[in-house]
mmCIF file of C-alpha atoms in Angstrom:
data_model
loop_
_atom_site.group_PDB
_atom_site.id
_atom_site.type_symbol
_atom_site.label_atom_id
_atom_site.label_comp_id
_atom_site.label_asym_id
_atom_site.label_seq_id
_atom_site.Cartn_x
_atom_site.Cartn_y
_atom_site.Cartn_z
ATOM 1 C CA MET A 1 -26.998 2.773 -16.953
ATOM 2 C CA ARG A 2 -28.636 6.283 -15.842
ATOM 3 C CA PHE A 3 -29.993 9.663 -16.518
ATOM 4 C CA LEU A 4 -28.523 12.518 -14.780
ATOM 5 C CA HIS A 5 -32.019 14.833 -15.860
ATOM 6 C CA PRO A 6 -33.869 13.016 -16.190
ATOM 7 C CA GLU A 7 -36.295 15.430 -16.607
ATOM 8 C CA PHE A 8 -35.433 16.472 -19.721
ATOM 9 C CA GLY A 9 -37.081 13.578 -21.462
ATOM 10 C CA TRP A 10 -40.842 14.763 -20.624
ATOM 11 C CA TRP A 11 -39.468 17.925 -22.136
ATOM 12 C CA ILE A 12 -38.625 16.355 -25.969
ATOM 13 C CA VAL A 13 -41.767 14.205 -25.768
ATOM 14 C CA ALA A 14 -43.933 17.165 -25.666
ATOM 15 C CA ALA A 15 -41.732 18.886 -28.074
ATOM 16 C CA LEU A 16 -42.079 15.958 -30.579
ATOM 17 C CA MET A 17 -46.381 15.822 -30.013
ATOM 18 C CA VAL A 18 -45.998 20.090 -30.734
ATOM 19 C CA LEU A 19 -44.310 19.027 -34.121
ATOM 20 C CA GLY A 20 -46.330 15.873 -34.665
ATOM 21 C CA VAL A 21 -49.956 18.192 -34.194
ATOM 22 C CA LEU A 22 -48.421 21.335 -36.129
ATOM 23 C CA ARG A 23 -47.495 18.986 -38.238
ATOM 24 C CA TRP A 24 -51.238 17.106 -39.141
ATOM 25 C CA ARG A 25 -52.455 20.423 -38.978
ATOM 26 C CA ALA A 26 -50.512 21.700 -41.855
ATOM 27 C CA LYS A 27 -52.258 18.911 -44.104
ATOM 28 C CA ARG A 28 -53.967 20.081 -47.179
ATOM 29 C CA ARG A 29 -57.444 19.556 -47.501
ATOM 30 C CA PHE A 30 -59.220 18.094 -50.807
ATOM 31 C CA VAL A 31 -62.435 18.908 -52.041
ATOM 32 C CA ALA A 32 -64.347 15.646 -52.319
ATOM 33 C CA SER A 33 -64.976 14.075 -55.705
ATOM 34 C CA THR A 34 -66.157 10.947 -56.611
ATOM 35 C CA THR A 35 -63.749 9.017 -57.016
ATOM 36 C CA VAL A 36 -62.445 9.222 -53.909
ATOM 37 C CA SER A 37 -63.484 5.735 -52.727
ATOM 38 C CA MET A 38 -61.209 4.462 -55.481
ATOM 39 C CA LEU A 39 -58.412 6.480 -54.160
ATOM 40 C CA ALA A 40 -58.748 4.902 -50.772
ATOM 41 C CA ALA A 41 -57.904 1.150 -52.584
ATOM 42 C CA ALA A 42 -55.014 0.020 -50.926
ATOM 43 C CA ARG A 43 -52.812 0.111 -54.687
ATOM 44 C CA TYR A 44 -53.381 3.369 -55.028
ATOM 45 C CA ARG A 45 -51.780 4.686 -51.498
ATOM 46 C CA ALA A 46 -47.937 5.654 -50.944
ATOM 47 C CA SER A 47 -45.525 3.473 -50.122
ATOM 48 C CA ALA A 48 -45.424 2.971 -46.703
ATOM 49 C CA LEU A 49 -40.584 3.674 -47.195
ATOM 50 C CA ARG A 50 -41.842 7.055 -48.379
ATOM 51 C CA ARG A 51 -41.890 7.462 -45.173
ATOM 52 C CA LEU A 52 -38.472 6.444 -43.904
ATOM 53 C CA PRO A 53 -36.974 9.551 -44.632
ATOM 54 C CA LEU A 54 -39.759 11.200 -40.956
ATOM 55 C CA ALA A 55 -38.636 7.732 -39.223
ATOM 56 C CA VAL A 56 -34.827 8.210 -39.192
ATOM 57 C CA LEU A 57 -35.679 11.272 -38.224
ATOM 58 C CA ALA A 58 -37.746 10.853 -35.702
ATOM 59 C CA ALA A 59 -35.183 8.394 -33.967
ATOM 60 C CA ALA A 60 -32.408 11.158 -34.358
ATOM 61 C CA LEU A 61 -34.251 13.470 -32.267
ATOM 62 C CA VAL A 62 -35.409 10.376 -29.826
ATOM 63 C CA LEU A 63 -31.272 9.343 -29.308
ATOM 64 C CA LEU A 64 -30.318 13.415 -29.269
ATOM 65 C CA GLY A 65 -32.639 13.506 -26.401
ATOM 66 C CA GLY A 66 -31.161 11.019 -24.403
ATOM 67 C CA ALA A 67 -27.285 12.654 -25.131
ATOM 68 C CA LEU A 68 -29.308 15.374 -23.901
ATOM 69 C CA MET A 69 -30.390 13.208 -20.309
ATOM 70 C CA GLU A 70 -26.823 13.265 -19.720
ATOM 71 C CA PRO A 71 -26.426 9.280 -18.953
ATOM 72 C CA VAL A 72 -24.041 7.477 -17.035
ATOM 73 C CA LEU A 73 -22.437 4.287 -15.718
ATOM 74 C CA PRO A 74 -21.953 4.635 -12.437
ATOM 75 C CA TYR A 75 -18.768 2.195 -11.240
ATOM 76 C CA SER A 76 -17.431 1.785 -8.221
ATOM 77 C CA GLN A 77 -13.684 1.568 -7.210
ATOM 78 C CA THR A 78 -11.539 1.608 -4.078
ATOM 79 C CA GLU A 79 -8.487 3.916 -3.180
ATOM 80 C CA ILE A 80 -6.247 1.578 -1.044
ATOM 81 C CA THR A 81 -3.269 4.028 0.801
ATOM 82 C CA SER A 82 -0.623 2.832 2.717
ATOM 83 C CA ARG A 83 0.404 4.020 6.439
ATOM 84 C CA GLY A 84 4.153 2.407 6.883
ATOM 85 C CA LEU A 85 5.520 1.979 10.535
ATOM 86 C CA ASP A 86 8.671 3.820 12.087
ATOM 87 C CA ILE A 87 11.075 2.359 13.119
ATOM 88 C CA VAL A 88 15.099 1.904 14.914
ATOM 89 C CA ILE A 89 17.665 -0.307 14.392
ATOM 90 C CA ALA A 90 19.442 -0.396 17.652
ATOM 91 C CA LEU A 91 22.677 -2.000 17.133
ATOM 92 C CA ASP A 92 24.791 -3.734 19.963
ATOM 93 C CA LEU A 93 28.288 -2.274 19.532
ATOM 94 C CA SER A 94 30.436 -3.559 22.323
ATOM 95 C CA SER A 95 32.966 -5.903 22.797
ATOM 96 C CA SER A 96 31.634 -8.840 22.731
ATOM 97 C CA MET A 97 29.792 -8.561 19.027
ATOM 98 C CA LEU A 98 33.365 -9.264 17.813
ATOM 99 C CA GLU A 99 33.176 -13.088 19.418
ATOM 100 C CA GLU A 100 32.424 -15.307 16.647
ATOM 101 C CA MET A 101 28.369 -16.287 15.815
ATOM 102 C CA GLY A 102 27.372 -20.139 18.004
ATOM 103 C CA ARG A 103 30.465 -20.707 19.396
ATOM 104 C CA ILE A 104 30.547 -23.798 21.404
ATOM 105 C CA ARG A 105 31.662 -23.743 24.143
ATOM 106 C CA PRO A 106 32.504 -27.556 25.791
ATOM 107 C CA PRO A 107 32.985 -28.224 29.340
ATOM 108 C CA ARG A 108 37.008 -27.882 30.028
ATOM 109 C CA THR A 109 37.596 -31.951 30.556
ATOM 110 C CA LEU A 110 40.626 -34.256 29.601
ATOM 111 C CA GLN A 111 39.171 -35.403 26.540
ATOM 112 C CA ASN A 112 38.435 -31.637 25.150
ATOM 113 C CA LEU A 113 42.413 -31.176 26.021
ATOM 114 C CA THR A 114 43.333 -33.862 24.028
ATOM 115 C CA PHE A 115 45.401 -33.030 20.373
ATOM 116 C CA SER A 116 46.244 -35.010 17.529
ATOM 117 C CA THR A 117 48.227 -34.216 14.438
ATOM 118 C CA ARG A 118 44.491 -34.917 13.136
ATOM 119 C CA ASP A 119 43.199 -31.815 14.901
ATOM 120 C CA SER A 120 45.839 -29.863 13.688
ATOM 121 C CA ALA A 121 44.885 -31.213 10.145
ATOM 122 C CA ALA A 122 41.729 -30.288 10.395
ATOM 123 C CA PRO A 123 40.861 -27.258 8.163
ATOM 124 C CA MET A 124 39.113 -24.087 9.995
ATOM 125 C CA ALA A 125 36.106 -23.143 8.481
ATOM 126 C CA ALA A 126 35.040 -19.426 8.310
ATOM 127 C CA VAL A 127 32.449 -17.955 10.607
ATOM 128 C CA LYS A 128 31.215 -15.350 10.546
ATOM 129 C CA THR A 129 31.698 -12.770 14.152
ATOM 130 C CA ARG A 130 27.977 -12.016 15.838
ATOM 131 C CA LEU A 131 28.193 -8.087 14.293
ATOM 132 C CA THR A 132 28.610 -9.654 10.728
ATOM 133 C CA ALA A 133 25.979 -11.925 11.084
ATOM 134 C CA THR A 134 23.506 -9.236 13.422
ATOM 135 C CA LYS A 135 24.639 -7.079 10.077
ATOM 136 C CA ASP A 136 23.850 -9.689 7.471
ATOM 137 C CA ALA A 137 19.605 -9.810 9.047
ATOM 138 C CA ILE A 138 19.473 -6.252 9.660
ATOM 139 C CA ARG A 139 20.448 -5.777 5.823
ATOM 140 C CA SER A 140 17.437 -8.216 4.954
ATOM 141 C CA PHE A 141 14.806 -6.666 7.199
ATOM 142 C CA VAL A 142 15.384 -2.759 6.200
ATOM 143 C CA ARG A 143 15.041 -4.637 2.049
ATOM 144 C CA SER A 144 11.648 -5.884 3.344
ATOM 145 C CA ARG A 145 10.123 -3.121 4.644
ATOM 146 C CA ARG A 146 8.971 -0.643 1.723
ATOM 147 C CA ASP A 147 6.773 1.460 2.879
ATOM 148 C CA ASP A 148 8.854 2.370 6.589
ATOM 149 C CA ARG A 149 11.251 4.920 7.884
ATOM 150 C CA VAL A 150 14.205 3.226 8.747
ATOM 151 C CA ALA A 151 16.571 4.878 11.614
ATOM 152 C CA LEU A 152 19.761 3.344 12.918
ATOM 153 C CA VAL A 153 21.578 3.840 15.875
ATOM 154 C CA VAL A 154 24.236 1.992 17.742
ATOM 155 C CA PHE A 155 25.674 1.869 21.474
ATOM 156 C CA SER A 156 28.228 0.905 23.044
ATOM 157 C CA ASP A 157 29.472 3.336 26.354
ATOM 158 C CA ASN A 158 27.307 5.388 24.853
ATOM 159 C CA ALA A 159 24.734 5.919 21.986
ATOM 160 C CA TYR A 160 24.405 7.389 18.270
ATOM 161 C CA VAL A 161 22.509 8.147 15.860
ATOM 162 C CA ILE A 162 24.466 6.478 12.447
ATOM 163 C CA SER A 163 20.970 7.457 10.396
ATOM 164 C CA PRO A 164 17.718 9.490 11.185
ATOM 165 C CA LEU A 165 14.380 8.077 9.938
ATOM 166 C CA THR A 166 14.574 7.525 6.374
ATOM 167 C CA PHE A 167 13.227 6.428 3.212
ATOM 168 C CA ASP A 168 15.725 5.592 1.532
ATOM 169 C CA HIS A 169 16.983 1.895 2.849
ATOM 170 C CA ASP A 170 19.792 1.990 0.144
ATOM 171 C CA TYR A 171 20.896 4.865 2.628
ATOM 172 C CA VAL A 172 20.863 2.738 5.413
ATOM 173 C CA VAL A 173 22.962 -0.275 3.619
ATOM 174 C CA ARG A 174 25.385 1.668 3.807
ATOM 175 C CA TYR A 175 25.687 2.249 6.556
ATOM 176 C CA VAL A 176 24.632 -0.810 8.208
ATOM 177 C CA ASP A 177 27.765 -2.242 4.652
ATOM 178 C CA MET A 178 30.100 1.071 7.047
ATOM 179 C CA ILE A 179 29.748 -0.145 10.573
ATOM 180 C CA ASP A 180 32.341 -1.901 12.245
ATOM 181 C CA ASP A 181 34.703 -2.444 15.133
ATOM 182 C CA GLN A 182 36.527 0.262 14.461
ATOM 183 C CA LEU A 183 33.215 2.697 15.159
ATOM 184 C CA LEU A 184 33.044 3.370 18.351
ATOM 185 C CA ARG A 185 37.357 2.885 19.262
ATOM 186 C CA GLY A 186 37.599 3.186 22.638
ATOM 187 C CA GLU A 187 33.768 1.881 23.451
ATOM 188 C CA GLY A 188 33.165 -1.550 24.953
ATOM 189 C CA MET A 189 30.411 -1.598 27.121
ATOM 190 C CA THR A 190 26.962 -1.871 26.545
ATOM 191 C CA ALA A 191 24.460 0.650 27.457
ATOM 192 C CA ILE A 192 21.095 -0.812 26.261
ATOM 193 C CA GLY A 193 18.904 1.653 28.152
ATOM 194 C CA ASP A 194 20.949 4.868 26.449
ATOM 195 C CA GLY A 195 20.984 3.209 23.370
ATOM 196 C CA LEU A 196 16.656 3.052 23.930
ATOM 197 C CA ALA A 197 16.573 6.100 24.888
ATOM 198 C CA LEU A 198 18.310 7.078 21.652
ATOM 199 C CA SER A 199 15.488 6.000 20.293
ATOM 200 C CA ASN A 200 12.602 7.146 22.170
ATOM 201 C CA TYR A 201 13.935 10.545 21.385
ATOM 202 C CA LEU A 202 14.501 9.793 17.594
ATOM 203 C CA LEU A 203 11.292 9.149 17.597
ATOM 204 C CA SER A 204 9.575 11.688 19.142
ATOM 205 C CA LYS A 205 11.572 13.948 17.927
ATOM 206 C CA GLN A 206 11.015 12.571 14.041
ATOM 207 C CA GLY A 207 7.337 11.113 14.162
ATOM 208 C CA GLY A 208 5.539 14.081 13.765
ATOM 209 C CA GLY A 209 1.766 14.284 13.281
ATOM 210 C CA ASP A 210 1.752 11.276 10.442
ATOM 211 C CA ARG A 211 0.431 8.548 12.846
ATOM 212 C CA ARG A 212 2.481 6.863 11.811
ATOM 213 C CA ASN A 213 3.253 2.908 13.901
ATOM 214 C CA GLN A 214 6.251 3.756 16.119
ATOM 215 C CA VAL A 215 9.151 0.948 16.431
ATOM 216 C CA VAL A 216 11.943 -0.290 18.782
ATOM 217 C CA ILE A 217 14.232 -2.956 17.539
ATOM 218 C CA LEU A 218 17.276 -3.792 19.883
ATOM 219 C CA PHE A 219 20.262 -6.441 19.238
ATOM 220 C CA THR A 220 22.706 -7.686 21.585
ATOM 221 C CA ASP A 221 24.533 -9.588 22.640
ATOM 222 C CA GLY A 222 24.151 -9.188 26.794
ATOM 223 C CA GLU A 223 23.467 -7.451 29.456
ATOM 224 C CA ASN A 224 22.883 -3.222 30.388
ATOM 225 C CA ASN A 225 26.416 -2.789 32.306
ATOM 226 C CA LYS A 226 26.455 1.225 31.754
ATOM 227 C CA GLY A 227 23.841 4.210 31.752
ATOM 228 C CA ARG A 228 20.649 4.499 32.533
ATOM 229 C CA ASP A 229 18.331 1.278 33.191
ATOM 230 C CA PRO A 230 16.417 0.246 30.510
ATOM 231 C CA LEU A 231 13.469 -0.925 32.455
ATOM 232 C CA GLU A 232 12.705 2.793 33.154
ATOM 233 C CA VAL A 233 13.339 3.459 29.290
ATOM 234 C CA LEU A 234 10.892 0.934 28.827
ATOM 235 C CA ARG A 235 8.075 1.904 30.647
ATOM 236 C CA GLU A 236 8.607 5.798 28.295
ATOM 237 C CA SER A 237 8.595 3.497 25.987
ATOM 238 C CA ASN A 238 5.448 2.527 26.622
ATOM 239 C CA ALA A 239 3.802 5.233 27.503
ATOM 240 C CA ALA A 240 4.488 7.428 24.316
ATOM 241 C CA ASN A 241 2.787 4.101 22.301
ATOM 242 C CA ILE A 242 6.417 2.906 21.160
ATOM 243 C CA ARG A 243 6.867 -0.759 20.766
ATOM 244 C CA VAL A 244 10.079 -2.729 21.516
ATOM 245 C CA HIS A 245 11.496 -5.586 20.249
ATOM 246 C CA MET A 246 14.735 -7.229 22.155
ATOM 247 C CA VAL A 247 16.752 -10.611 19.337
ATOM 248 C CA GLY A 248 19.311 -11.796 21.638
ATOM 249 C CA VAL A 249 22.366 -11.956 19.755
ATOM 250 C CA ASP A 250 24.304 -15.483 20.541
ATOM 251 C CA LEU A 251 22.949 -14.491 24.746
ATOM 252 C CA GLU A 252 25.163 -16.938 26.829
ATOM 253 C CA GLU A 253 22.357 -19.223 29.162
ATOM 254 C CA GLU A 254 24.347 -17.824 31.999
ATOM 255 C CA VAL A 255 23.105 -14.158 30.651
ATOM 256 C CA ARG A 256 19.656 -14.925 30.164
ATOM 257 C CA ASN A 257 19.044 -16.752 33.277
ATOM 258 C CA LYS A 258 20.283 -13.743 35.541
ATOM 259 C CA PRO A 259 17.631 -12.143 37.133
ATOM 260 C CA GLN A 260 17.895 -8.412 35.669
ATOM 261 C CA VAL A 261 18.147 -9.965 32.244
ATOM 262 C CA GLN A 262 14.653 -11.738 32.907
ATOM 263 C CA ARG A 263 13.611 -8.580 33.741
ATOM 264 C CA LEU A 264 13.760 -7.076 30.486
ATOM 265 C CA PHE A 265 12.856 -9.962 28.972
ATOM 266 C CA GLN A 266 9.271 -9.688 31.248
ATOM 267 C CA SER A 267 8.566 -5.751 30.461
ATOM 268 C CA ILE A 268 9.468 -6.355 26.975
ATOM 269 C CA ALA A 269 6.393 -8.838 26.515
ATOM 270 C CA ARG A 270 4.887 -6.691 28.831
ATOM 271 C CA PHE A 271 4.330 -3.798 26.746
ATOM 272 C CA GLY A 272 3.551 -5.731 23.264
ATOM 273 C CA GLY A 273 6.703 -6.879 22.786
ATOM 274 C CA ARG A 274 8.861 -9.954 21.316
ATOM 275 C CA TYR A 275 12.209 -11.894 22.190
ATOM 276 C CA PHE A 276 13.776 -13.709 20.332
ATOM 277 C CA ASN A 277 16.882 -15.726 20.800
ATOM 278 C CA ALA A 278 18.827 -15.845 18.254
ATOM 279 C CA SER A 279 21.910 -17.989 19.225
ATOM 280 C CA THR A 280 23.320 -19.143 14.781
ATOM 281 C CA SER A 281 23.444 -16.713 11.828
ATOM 282 C CA ARG A 282 20.553 -18.722 11.211
ATOM 283 C CA ASP A 283 17.951 -17.857 13.689
ATOM 284 C CA LEU A 284 18.834 -14.273 13.066
ATOM 285 C CA GLU A 285 17.393 -14.303 9.113
ATOM 286 C CA LEU A 286 14.385 -16.039 11.279
ATOM 287 C CA ALA A 287 13.712 -13.087 13.732
ATOM 288 C CA SER A 288 14.374 -10.758 10.791
ATOM 289 C CA ARG A 289 12.009 -12.450 9.374
ATOM 290 C CA THR A 290 9.611 -12.800 11.753
ATOM 291 C CA LEU A 291 9.287 -9.053 13.023
ATOM 292 C CA ASP A 292 8.581 -8.528 9.313
ATOM 293 C CA GLN A 293 5.412 -10.380 9.403
ATOM 294 C CA ILE A 294 3.733 -8.960 12.702
ATOM 295 C CA GLU A 295 5.021 -5.349 12.510
ATOM 296 C CA LYS A 296 2.932 -4.086 9.178
ATOM 297 C CA GLY A 297 1.928 -1.176 7.822
ATOM 298 C CA VAL A 298 -1.487 0.147 7.548
ATOM 299 C CA LEU A 299 -4.095 -0.630 4.952
ATOM 300 C CA VAL A 300 -6.400 2.333 4.657
ATOM 301 C CA SER A 301 -9.324 1.370 1.979
ATOM 302 C CA ARG A 302 -12.020 3.988 1.262
ATOM 303 C CA PRO A 303 -14.438 2.505 -2.043
ATOM 304 C CA PHE A 304 -16.575 5.569 -3.586
ATOM 305 C CA VAL A 305 -18.566 5.583 -6.697
ATOM 306 C CA ARG A 306 -18.090 7.740 -9.419
ATOM 307 C CA ASP A 307 -20.613 8.272 -12.643
ATOM 308 C CA ALA A 308 -18.609 7.594 -15.888
ATOM 309 C CA PRO A 309 -20.518 10.059 -18.464
ATOM 310 C CA VAL A 310 -21.813 8.038 -22.158
ATOM 311 C CA TYR A 311 -23.350 10.652 -23.594
ATOM 312 C CA GLN A 312 -21.737 9.714 -26.583
ATOM 313 C CA TRP A 313 -23.400 6.591 -27.341
ATOM 314 C CA PHE A 314 -26.958 8.367 -27.914
ATOM 315 C CA ALA A 315 -24.864 11.674 -29.570
ATOM 316 C CA LEU A 316 -23.222 9.760 -32.176
ATOM 317 C CA PRO A 317 -26.626 7.699 -33.950
ATOM 318 C CA ALA A 318 -28.277 10.710 -33.489
ATOM 319 C CA LEU A 319 -25.845 12.623 -35.775
ATOM 320 C CA LEU A 320 -25.659 9.851 -38.186
ATOM 321 C CA CYS A 321 -29.691 9.249 -38.555
ATOM 322 C CA LEU A 322 -29.735 13.010 -39.375
ATOM 323 C CA ALA A 323 -27.238 12.679 -41.628
ATOM 324 C CA VAL A 324 -29.605 9.641 -43.115
ATOM 325 C CA ALA A 325 -32.864 11.490 -42.827
ATOM 326 C CA ILE A 326 -31.490 14.825 -45.174
ATOM 327 C CA THR A 327 -29.327 11.874 -46.819
ATOM 328 C CA LEU A 328 -33.064 10.407 -47.769
ATOM 329 C CA ARG A 329 -34.753 13.695 -48.485
ATOM 330 C CA ALA A 330 -32.805 14.421 -51.729
ATOM 331 C CA VAL A 331 -34.122 11.384 -52.684
ATOM 332 C CA PRO A 332 -37.172 12.109 -55.281
ATOM 333 C CA PHE A 333 -38.668 8.420 -54.065
ATOM 334 C CA PHE A 334 -38.843 9.812 -50.495
ATOM 335 C CA ILE A 335 -40.653 12.698 -51.166
ATOM 336 C CA ASP A 336 -43.905 13.417 -49.295
ATOM 337 C CA TYR A 337 -46.041 15.074 -51.998
ATOM 338 C CA THR A 338 -48.701 14.456 -49.212
#
């Protein structure tokens, strides 16, 4: 506890001393007599309890002075604010995204081509397509980004904005649900560069002055075969402080080993992003959780000290003591005639 105006305490002490001096000067002087020594005996003195109203009144004045000095209790608080990210999800809608996820491609040998009645009777297990599995991973990722603005871009021959940056994640998830193979009917190529360029443009136009970290997450199952060069667009992303991650959706080994694709992986890593090879639905979910962990918003902590006034701790007892003193003064026993 501390007092905001401790100087008032000296004024209160001075006032009490003045009142004490005035009371001492106002005492009556009696004429001396030969019986004074007898009256000075202890059995003739007034009881000390008769001074109780004065003592209670003094206590009330002291407590009232404490209240006037404005007592406070300092306590520390920390204000924590969260600043999220601006995330654009770029989804490949090329025709190859309709293939089955994790489809095994066995070598063409005579044994593999042998057909039996047992094989024909075997039940066909339901397998998700690459697009369906990717949509599931995107839903999971979007729902986990509480403080982030999320946008959705799709691309095939060209790139299109499905949802601008928004905090309404349910809105984004509904648009993810609406994506199907009929959305870009008549297109089927893979314009990765155009998809990244539109994502950069969206972030530059909607980024504003919030200084939020900006991220693009690219989901694709193939190599760039139309539109702008992705390497050139990646350099533009790096210049704009936009980090790009790529998730290869069941990307075939033959495609991964191409020099053009390898250069794309290397550029993403050089500019601070990561590449995830997702051959199964489980790999996609794992990539989604990993991205959720590595791309975190910024927590800003600002400690400050605040004073809580506690003058009532003094004022209420002072009023109580004052009431007690007035009540005692009404009792004949406590009336001081000396």
